[in-house]
Amino acid sequence: MKTTGDLQLLKRINRSVLLRLIRSQPDLSRARLAHLSGLTKSTVSALVRELLDEHWLTEADAPVASQGMGRPSTPLNIDNHKRVLIGVEIAVDCLRVVCVSLCGDVLSQTEVELPDKRPASACKQAGKLVRALCKQLKEKQLLLSGVGVCLPGAVEDGSGIVRLAPNLGWRDVPFLSMLSAEFAHAGIAPANIHLQNDADAAALGEYEFGDSGDDALIFINCDVGVGAGIVLNDRLFTGFLGTAGEVGHSILQVNGPLCSCGRKGCAEAFIGARALARKNGVAQAGEYLGVLLQNLDAMFNPHVIVIGGRSCVDNPSLVEIARNTQLAYAQTAGMRAPVVRSARYGLQAAAVGAAALVLHQFLRPLLKESNHVSGN
């Protein structure tokens, strides 16, 4: 047994427990943290001191009188001013880079054209943008916690291999290794670099930085293709090979229109950007998107479904038509419809979600440890 390693993992777990408690319940005192976490007061005190020194937490300047007869306590909160996260989205036609606080405030955002979609070129261009941003962060004396990267494709957890990204033309690309080599020029350690599908990342952004507090949330990304990110029980549901959520290639009509994947009747053929460009495309796409919402509700029963992507930004009525269509299905069956809303970060949803991926991994060290063992 690796006692030292086990103790280090236990310490990371305990730190994450305290951070997650404070994120969900601001202004907690050390005594209250000990009560809620089940840890001893001395352990909490030591861990809080570390988290304060490392700028994960901040405390009030003066104690606050507690309820009842107890001694005054000092409220603790997430430090929203010193530590930051970087998120990178490699989209079909552009690169988006954001810098985000630990509470999800977007501090900076950049969007540039992606002239060369080949993996090596996209990686190098992303590296150049990240290096420039890291230089700015250093000048402002901000601390970088990590970088998350997302793209429109199936990413295998653990290995970081992009198994298939059809709209980029990628297959079996060891992209996480490529990113690690490129970002090393900015002094970013491989352990602080994470890679995920764009819809999965966007779902995490809504989950980590949202206020719903739900463990059942689905994000649908409507762009050239259509994908979904699914959060269940505090975890991303990515499937066996990382391809869960490829709802754009679920069949909505037998022998329907030809899809880019070669099959007929896929959701993308009705909802994707190409379908929207046709006459009456938005109205029809909205109805079929509503059908897709109904199917996802039947399968996963989420409390919240978030719809985002360029198609929704360019066609605001798309979400409303889909919501009304799904609601009609629910009412016919006498069922409660999920909350359906637009993405809170607009076109930056996936990039912010990539940044949230860093925080998500940090707050769940067991997940991070298992990825590390697998080769991540």
Tab-separated table of C-alpha atoms in Angstrom:
chain	number	residue	atom	x	y	z
A	1	MET	CA	0.000	0.000	0.000
A	2	LYS	CA	1.274	3.466	-0.948
A	3	THR	CA	0.569	5.178	2.373
A	4	THR	CA	1.961	8.549	1.325
A	5	GLY	CA	-0.073	8.589	-1.868
A	6	ASP	CA	-3.181	7.535	0.002
A	7	LEU	CA	-2.755	10.330	2.536
A	8	GLN	CA	-2.233	12.895	-0.208
A	9	LEU	CA	-5.390	11.711	-1.978
A	10	LEU	CA	-7.316	11.847	1.309
A	11	LYS	CA	-6.124	15.395	1.828
A	12	ARG	CA	-7.240	16.398	-1.676
A	13	ILE	CA	-10.621	14.803	-1.052
A	14	ASN	CA	-11.048	16.701	2.226
A	15	ARG	CA	-10.058	19.980	0.590
A	16	SER	CA	-12.575	19.405	-2.189
A	17	VAL	CA	-15.303	18.635	0.343
A	18	LEU	CA	-14.754	21.981	2.062
A	19	LEU	CA	-14.652	23.905	-1.219
A	20	ARG	CA	-17.841	22.308	-2.471
A	21	LEU	CA	-19.619	23.066	0.790
A	22	ILE	CA	-18.610	26.716	0.653
A	23	ARG	CA	-19.589	26.997	-3.017
A	24	SER	CA	-23.062	25.702	-2.231
A	25	GLN	CA	-23.428	27.558	1.078
A	26	PRO	CA	-21.483	30.855	1.175
A	27	ASP	CA	-20.412	32.475	4.465
A	28	LEU	CA	-19.834	29.222	6.338
A	29	SER	CA	-17.655	29.338	9.442
A	30	ARG	CA	-14.936	26.845	10.288
A	31	ALA	CA	-17.103	25.344	13.025
A	32	ARG	CA	-20.019	24.968	10.634
A	33	LEU	CA	-17.737	23.377	8.043
A	34	ALA	CA	-16.570	20.840	10.608
A	35	HIS	CA	-20.174	20.007	11.471
A	36	LEU	CA	-21.308	19.624	7.859
A	37	SER	CA	-18.238	17.742	6.629
A	38	GLY	CA	-17.792	15.423	9.595
A	39	LEU	CA	-14.117	16.401	9.801
A	40	THR	CA	-12.480	17.396	13.073
A	41	LYS	CA	-12.189	21.089	13.868
A	42	SER	CA	-8.386	20.875	13.817
A	43	THR	CA	-8.408	19.264	10.372
A	44	VAL	CA	-10.789	21.900	9.028
A	45	SER	CA	-8.727	24.697	10.525
A	46	ALA	CA	-5.518	23.403	8.901
A	47	LEU	CA	-7.132	22.842	5.507
A	48	VAL	CA	-8.837	26.238	5.525
A	49	ARG	CA	-5.511	27.902	6.269
A	50	GLU	CA	-3.992	26.174	3.224
A	51	LEU	CA	-6.914	27.153	1.011
A	52	LEU	CA	-6.652	30.754	2.165
A	53	ASP	CA	-2.903	30.832	1.527
A	54	GLU	CA	-3.419	29.368	-1.951
A	55	HIS	CA	-6.204	31.875	-2.726
A	56	TRP	CA	-8.993	29.347	-3.140
A	57	LEU	CA	-10.836	30.938	-0.229
A	58	THR	CA	-11.205	34.353	1.284
A	59	GLU	CA	-12.458	35.305	4.745
A	60	ALA	CA	-14.244	38.326	6.135
A	61	ASP	CA	-12.101	41.069	7.681
A	62	ALA	CA	-13.872	40.768	11.037
A	63	PRO	CA	-15.832	38.048	12.871
A	64	VAL	CA	-19.606	38.087	12.671
A	65	ALA	CA	-21.826	37.452	15.673
A	66	SER	CA	-23.290	33.958	15.505
A	67	GLN	CA	-26.853	33.004	16.224
A	68	GLY	CA	-27.477	31.908	19.776
A	69	MET	CA	-24.830	31.945	22.514
A	70	GLY	CA	-21.830	30.864	20.407
A	71	ARG	CA	-18.663	32.826	19.827
A	72	PRO	CA	-18.445	35.171	16.812
A	73	SER	CA	-17.318	33.367	13.654
A	74	THR	CA	-15.480	34.436	10.496
A	75	PRO	CA	-17.409	33.739	7.260
A	76	LEU	CA	-15.534	31.979	4.453
A	77	ASN	CA	-16.180	32.311	0.725
A	78	ILE	CA	-14.648	31.343	-2.608
A	79	ASP	CA	-11.928	33.792	-3.639
A	80	ASN	CA	-13.297	35.311	-6.836
A	81	HIS	CA	-10.414	37.705	-7.445
A	82	LYS	CA	-7.084	35.879	-7.471
A	83	ARG	CA	-7.429	32.440	-9.099
A	84	VAL	CA	-8.618	32.052	-12.680
A	85	LEU	CA	-9.412	29.339	-15.207
A	86	ILE	CA	-8.790	29.325	-18.962
A	87	GLY	CA	-11.220	27.734	-21.401
A	88	VAL	CA	-10.525	27.073	-25.086
A	89	GLU	CA	-13.108	26.032	-27.657
A	90	ILE	CA	-11.932	24.677	-30.990
A	91	ALA	CA	-15.035	25.164	-33.130
A	92	VAL	CA	-15.507	24.259	-36.778
A	93	ASP	CA	-14.615	27.731	-38.043
A	94	CYS	CA	-13.041	29.582	-35.115
A	95	LEU	CA	-11.165	29.437	-31.819
A	96	ARG	CA	-12.620	30.964	-28.658
A	97	VAL	CA	-10.553	31.581	-25.535
A	98	VAL	CA	-11.948	32.849	-22.245
A	99	CYS	CA	-10.550	33.630	-18.819
A	100	VAL	CA	-13.021	32.889	-16.026
A	101	SER	CA	-13.044	33.423	-12.264
A	102	LEU	CA	-13.732	30.578	-9.833
A	103	CYS	CA	-17.345	31.775	-9.655
A	104	GLY	CA	-17.866	31.838	-13.409
A	105	ASP	CA	-17.373	35.533	-14.147
A	106	VAL	CA	-15.947	35.987	-17.653
A	107	LEU	CA	-12.904	38.260	-17.264
A	108	SER	CA	-11.762	38.216	-20.898
A	109	GLN	CA	-12.774	36.621	-24.183
A	110	THR	CA	-11.160	36.278	-27.591
A	111	GLU	CA	-12.452	34.812	-30.849
A	112	VAL	CA	-10.276	34.283	-33.926
A	113	GLU	CA	-10.741	32.507	-37.228
A	114	LEU	CA	-9.519	28.913	-37.541
A	115	PRO	CA	-7.972	28.880	-41.031
A	116	ASP	CA	-6.405	25.419	-40.751
A	117	LYS	CA	-8.460	22.625	-39.145
A	118	ARG	CA	-5.645	20.077	-39.029
A	119	PRO	CA	-4.908	18.946	-35.434
A	120	ALA	CA	-1.311	20.178	-35.316
A	121	SER	CA	-2.234	23.609	-36.690
A	122	ALA	CA	-5.241	24.011	-34.391
A	123	CYS	CA	-3.111	22.969	-31.413
A	124	LYS	CA	-0.364	25.452	-32.287
A	125	GLN	CA	-2.846	28.296	-32.778
A	126	ALA	CA	-4.504	27.512	-29.432
A	127	GLY	CA	-1.089	27.441	-27.780
A	128	LYS	CA	-0.229	30.873	-29.137
A	129	LEU	CA	-3.446	32.365	-27.743
A	130	VAL	CA	-2.999	30.688	-24.357
A	131	ARG	CA	0.607	31.872	-24.053
A	132	ALA	CA	-0.464	35.454	-24.737
A	133	LEU	CA	-3.215	35.189	-22.135
A	134	CYS	CA	-0.874	33.654	-19.558
A	135	LYS	CA	1.463	36.609	-20.026
A	136	GLN	CA	-1.414	38.991	-19.293
A	137	LEU	CA	-2.406	37.014	-16.201
A	138	LYS	CA	1.136	37.149	-14.889
A	139	GLU	CA	1.240	40.913	-15.363
A	140	LYS	CA	-2.000	41.210	-13.371
A	141	GLN	CA	-0.625	38.835	-10.701
A	142	LEU	CA	-3.464	36.361	-11.208
A	143	LEU	CA	-3.007	32.639	-10.512
A	144	LEU	CA	-3.925	30.147	-13.230
A	145	SER	CA	-5.494	26.912	-11.945
A	146	GLY	CA	-5.590	25.134	-15.292
A	147	VAL	CA	-6.742	25.072	-18.892
A	148	GLY	CA	-9.704	23.226	-20.338
A	149	VAL	CA	-10.113	22.593	-24.061
A	150	CYS	CA	-13.198	21.401	-25.892
A	151	LEU	CA	-14.078	20.540	-29.489
A	152	PRO	CA	-16.949	19.065	-31.516
A	153	GLY	CA	-16.032	15.391	-31.319
A	154	ALA	CA	-15.950	12.235	-29.229
A	155	VAL	CA	-13.147	12.391	-26.651
A	156	GLU	CA	-12.100	9.197	-24.898
A	157	ASP	CA	-11.847	9.790	-21.143
A	158	GLY	CA	-8.473	8.973	-19.647
A	159	SER	CA	-6.471	8.770	-22.889
A	160	GLY	CA	-7.515	12.172	-24.251
A	161	ILE	CA	-7.776	10.708	-27.748
A	162	VAL	CA	-10.284	12.341	-30.084
A	163	ARG	CA	-11.900	9.266	-31.580
A	164	LEU	CA	-14.021	11.103	-34.117
A	165	ALA	CA	-14.659	14.771	-34.901
A	166	PRO	CA	-16.408	14.592	-38.292
A	167	ASN	CA	-16.902	18.326	-38.805
A	168	LEU	CA	-13.175	18.871	-38.199
A	169	GLY	CA	-12.146	15.797	-40.173
A	170	TRP	CA	-10.315	14.221	-37.209
A	171	ARG	CA	-10.150	10.544	-36.271
A	172	ASP	CA	-8.065	8.863	-33.533
A	173	VAL	CA	-6.022	11.982	-32.744
A	174	PRO	CA	-3.993	11.948	-29.459
A	175	PHE	CA	-4.926	15.572	-28.937
A	176	LEU	CA	-4.447	15.808	-25.172
A	177	SER	CA	-0.801	14.769	-25.574
A	178	MET	CA	-0.403	17.350	-28.324
A	179	LEU	CA	-1.923	20.059	-26.127
A	180	SER	CA	0.333	19.108	-23.210
A	181	ALA	CA	3.439	19.488	-25.370
A	182	GLU	CA	2.248	22.813	-26.791
A	183	PHE	CA	1.078	24.322	-23.476
A	184	ALA	CA	4.358	23.356	-21.816
A	185	HIS	CA	5.802	26.458	-23.526
A	186	ALA	CA	3.488	28.506	-21.283
A	187	GLY	CA	4.614	26.612	-18.179
A	188	ILE	CA	1.337	24.696	-17.790
A	189	ALA	CA	1.742	21.202	-16.329
A	190	PRO	CA	0.010	18.286	-18.109
A	191	ALA	CA	-1.997	17.529	-14.956
A	192	ASN	CA	-3.649	20.950	-15.269
A	193	ILE	CA	-4.809	20.438	-18.874
A	194	HIS	CA	-8.165	18.818	-19.628
A	195	LEU	CA	-9.936	17.893	-22.857
A	196	GLN	CA	-13.622	17.241	-23.457
A	197	ASN	CA	-16.398	17.308	-26.055
A	198	ASP	CA	-17.879	20.797	-26.569
A	199	ALA	CA	-21.452	19.938	-25.554
A	200	ASP	CA	-20.196	18.057	-22.497
A	201	ALA	CA	-18.094	21.058	-21.533
A	202	ALA	CA	-21.022	23.441	-22.019
A	203	ALA	CA	-23.159	21.231	-19.773
A	204	LEU	CA	-20.502	21.462	-17.063
A	205	GLY	CA	-20.407	25.253	-17.414
A	206	GLU	CA	-24.141	25.444	-16.775
A	207	TYR	CA	-23.846	22.951	-13.922
A	208	GLU	CA	-20.818	24.366	-12.101
A	209	PHE	CA	-21.582	28.054	-12.591
A	210	GLY	CA	-25.379	27.897	-12.638
A	211	ASP	CA	-27.773	28.345	-9.769
A	212	SER	CA	-30.147	25.438	-10.363
A	213	GLY	CA	-28.303	22.997	-8.096
A	214	ASP	CA	-29.668	20.061	-10.082
A	215	ASP	CA	-27.933	16.740	-10.604
A	216	ALA	CA	-29.865	16.124	-13.839
A	217	LEU	CA	-29.064	18.653	-16.552
A	218	ILE	CA	-28.746	18.346	-20.326
A	219	PHE	CA	-27.128	20.874	-22.652
A	220	ILE	CA	-27.972	20.718	-26.368
A	221	ASN	CA	-25.514	22.429	-28.688
A	222	CYS	CA	-27.049	23.474	-32.021
A	223	ASP	CA	-24.504	24.457	-34.642
A	224	VAL	CA	-23.293	22.790	-37.832
A	225	GLY	CA	-23.988	19.576	-35.960
A	226	VAL	CA	-26.152	18.826	-32.932
A	227	GLY	CA	-24.736	17.360	-29.723
A	228	ALA	CA	-25.705	17.005	-26.089
A	229	GLY	CA	-23.853	17.083	-22.794
A	230	ILE	CA	-25.455	15.154	-19.954
A	231	VAL	CA	-24.798	15.665	-16.229
A	232	LEU	CA	-26.218	12.983	-13.949
A	233	ASN	CA	-25.503	12.549	-10.233
A	234	ASP	CA	-22.714	15.161	-10.173
A	235	ARG	CA	-20.866	13.570	-13.098
A	236	LEU	CA	-20.710	13.865	-16.848
A	237	PHE	CA	-22.319	10.895	-18.549
A	238	THR	CA	-19.930	10.248	-21.446
A	239	GLY	CA	-20.609	6.585	-22.208
A	240	PHE	CA	-18.254	3.686	-22.897
A	241	LEU	CA	-16.074	5.384	-25.532
A	242	GLY	CA	-16.977	9.003	-24.863
A	243	THR	CA	-19.665	9.132	-27.551
A	244	ALA	CA	-22.726	9.520	-25.308
A	245	GLY	CA	-24.743	12.589	-26.206
A	246	GLU	CA	-24.347	12.319	-29.989
A	247	VAL	CA	-28.048	13.105	-30.285
A	248	GLY	CA	-27.543	14.695	-33.677
A	249	HIS	CA	-27.304	11.198	-35.072
A	250	SER	CA	-30.330	9.759	-33.332
A	251	ILE	CA	-32.980	8.881	-35.910
A	252	LEU	CA	-36.065	11.097	-35.953
A	253	GLN	CA	-37.537	9.827	-39.218
A	254	VAL	CA	-37.140	6.449	-40.934
A	255	ASN	CA	-35.718	6.955	-44.443
A	256	GLY	CA	-35.682	10.719	-43.850
A	257	PRO	CA	-33.267	13.273	-45.348
A	258	LEU	CA	-29.658	12.255	-45.843
A	259	CYS	CA	-27.348	13.263	-42.982
A	260	SER	CA	-23.656	14.175	-43.222
A	261	CYS	CA	-22.840	10.884	-41.492
A	262	GLY	CA	-24.338	8.887	-44.369
A	263	ARG	CA	-27.462	7.741	-42.546
A	264	LYS	CA	-30.963	8.964	-43.226
A	265	GLY	CA	-33.349	10.766	-40.891
A	266	CYS	CA	-30.820	11.916	-38.249
A	267	ALA	CA	-31.707	14.833	-35.991
A	268	GLU	CA	-28.870	16.858	-37.570
A	269	ALA	CA	-30.613	16.613	-40.939
A	270	PHE	CA	-33.608	18.437	-39.421
A	271	ILE	CA	-31.964	20.694	-36.812
A	272	GLY	CA	-28.384	21.346	-37.991
A	273	ALA	CA	-27.258	24.609	-39.598
A	274	ARG	CA	-27.769	23.247	-43.116
A	275	ALA	CA	-31.425	22.472	-42.363
A	276	LEU	CA	-31.980	25.920	-40.877
A	277	ALA	CA	-30.827	27.537	-44.108
A	278	ARG	CA	-33.742	26.012	-46.052
A	279	LYS	CA	-37.100	27.724	-46.588
A	280	ASN	CA	-39.186	27.516	-43.376
A	281	GLY	CA	-36.130	25.847	-41.864
A	282	VAL	CA	-36.345	27.528	-38.435
A	283	ALA	CA	-39.987	26.601	-37.832
A	284	GLN	CA	-39.446	22.986	-38.857
A	285	ALA	CA	-36.156	22.735	-36.971
A	286	GLY	CA	-37.822	24.099	-33.832
A	287	GLU	CA	-40.500	21.413	-33.995
A	288	TYR	CA	-37.999	18.627	-34.518
A	289	LEU	CA	-35.845	20.030	-31.726
A	290	GLY	CA	-38.938	19.835	-29.528
A	291	VAL	CA	-39.305	16.162	-30.501
A	292	LEU	CA	-35.670	15.638	-29.531
A	293	LEU	CA	-36.328	17.329	-26.163
A	294	GLN	CA	-39.269	14.993	-25.618
A	295	ASN	CA	-37.097	11.936	-26.330
A	296	LEU	CA	-34.344	13.132	-23.992
A	297	ASP	CA	-36.903	13.836	-21.276
A	298	ALA	CA	-38.276	10.318	-21.645
A	299	MET	CA	-34.791	8.797	-21.406
A	300	PHE	CA	-33.134	10.914	-18.698
A	301	ASN	CA	-35.929	12.878	-16.971
A	302	PRO	CA	-33.760	15.996	-16.439
A	303	HIS	CA	-34.957	18.964	-14.438
A	304	VAL	CA	-33.241	21.427	-16.788
A	305	ILE	CA	-32.521	21.313	-20.517
A	306	VAL	CA	-30.331	24.145	-21.794
A	307	ILE	CA	-30.206	24.927	-25.513
A	308	GLY	CA	-27.259	26.821	-26.970
A	309	GLY	CA	-24.983	27.183	-29.952
A	310	ARG	CA	-24.748	29.573	-32.883
A	311	SER	CA	-28.046	28.408	-34.383
A	312	CYS	CA	-29.909	29.526	-31.253
A	313	VAL	CA	-28.082	32.854	-31.086
A	314	ASP	CA	-28.835	33.569	-34.752
A	315	ASN	CA	-32.434	32.274	-34.511
A	316	PRO	CA	-33.888	33.184	-31.079
A	317	SER	CA	-37.302	31.737	-31.950
A	318	LEU	CA	-35.779	28.258	-32.267
A	319	VAL	CA	-35.725	27.722	-28.498
A	320	GLU	CA	-39.274	28.999	-28.015
A	321	ILE	CA	-40.702	26.748	-30.734
A	322	ALA	CA	-38.868	23.746	-29.291
A	323	ARG	CA	-40.033	24.549	-25.750
A	324	ASN	CA	-43.676	24.827	-26.830
A	325	THR	CA	-43.472	21.607	-28.844
A	326	GLN	CA	-42.026	19.656	-25.939
A	327	LEU	CA	-44.524	21.188	-23.520
A	328	ALA	CA	-47.409	20.030	-25.704
A	329	TYR	CA	-46.081	16.455	-25.593
A	330	ALA	CA	-45.763	16.614	-21.800
A	331	GLN	CA	-49.269	18.012	-21.341
A	332	THR	CA	-50.771	15.346	-23.594
A	333	ALA	CA	-49.250	12.670	-21.370
A	334	GLY	CA	-50.083	14.517	-18.161
A	335	MET	CA	-46.396	14.782	-17.307
A	336	ARG	CA	-44.368	17.628	-15.833
A	337	ALA	CA	-42.164	19.246	-18.484
A	338	PRO	CA	-38.507	20.032	-17.725
A	339	VAL	CA	-37.293	23.608	-17.536
A	340	VAL	CA	-36.082	24.572	-21.029
A	341	ARG	CA	-33.958	27.713	-21.376
A	342	SER	CA	-31.230	29.320	-23.445
A	343	ALA	CA	-27.548	29.093	-22.530
A	344	ARG	CA	-26.497	31.739	-20.006
A	345	TYR	CA	-23.133	32.348	-21.715
A	346	GLY	CA	-24.376	32.533	-25.309
A	347	LEU	CA	-21.704	31.764	-27.901
A	348	GLN	CA	-19.127	31.453	-25.107
A	349	ALA	CA	-20.987	28.521	-23.504
A	350	ALA	CA	-18.553	25.824	-24.623
A	351	ALA	CA	-15.420	27.882	-23.906
A	352	VAL	CA	-16.671	28.772	-20.410
A	353	GLY	CA	-17.602	25.128	-19.971
A	354	ALA	CA	-14.053	24.121	-20.856
A	355	ALA	CA	-12.850	26.406	-18.062
A	356	ALA	CA	-15.428	24.824	-15.741
A	357	LEU	CA	-13.923	21.441	-16.615
A	358	VAL	CA	-10.772	22.462	-14.725
A	359	LEU	CA	-12.782	23.288	-11.611
A	360	HIS	CA	-14.937	20.167	-11.996
A	361	GLN	CA	-11.845	17.952	-12.021
A	362	PHE	CA	-10.247	19.772	-9.095
A	363	LEU	CA	-13.339	19.419	-6.931
A	364	ARG	CA	-13.537	15.682	-7.650
A	365	PRO	CA	-10.064	14.263	-6.954
A	366	LEU	CA	-11.236	10.655	-7.168
A	367	LEU	CA	-12.281	11.293	-10.766
A	368	LYS	CA	-8.983	13.018	-11.459
A	369	GLU	CA	-7.040	10.189	-9.834
A	370	SER	CA	-8.750	7.550	-11.954
A	371	ASN	CA	-7.968	9.538	-15.122
A	372	HIS	CA	-4.352	9.888	-14.017
A	373	VAL	CA	-4.048	6.135	-13.540
A	374	SER	CA	-5.528	5.613	-17.019
A	375	GLY	CA	-2.873	7.847	-18.522
A	376	ASN	CA	-4.413	11.312	-18.371
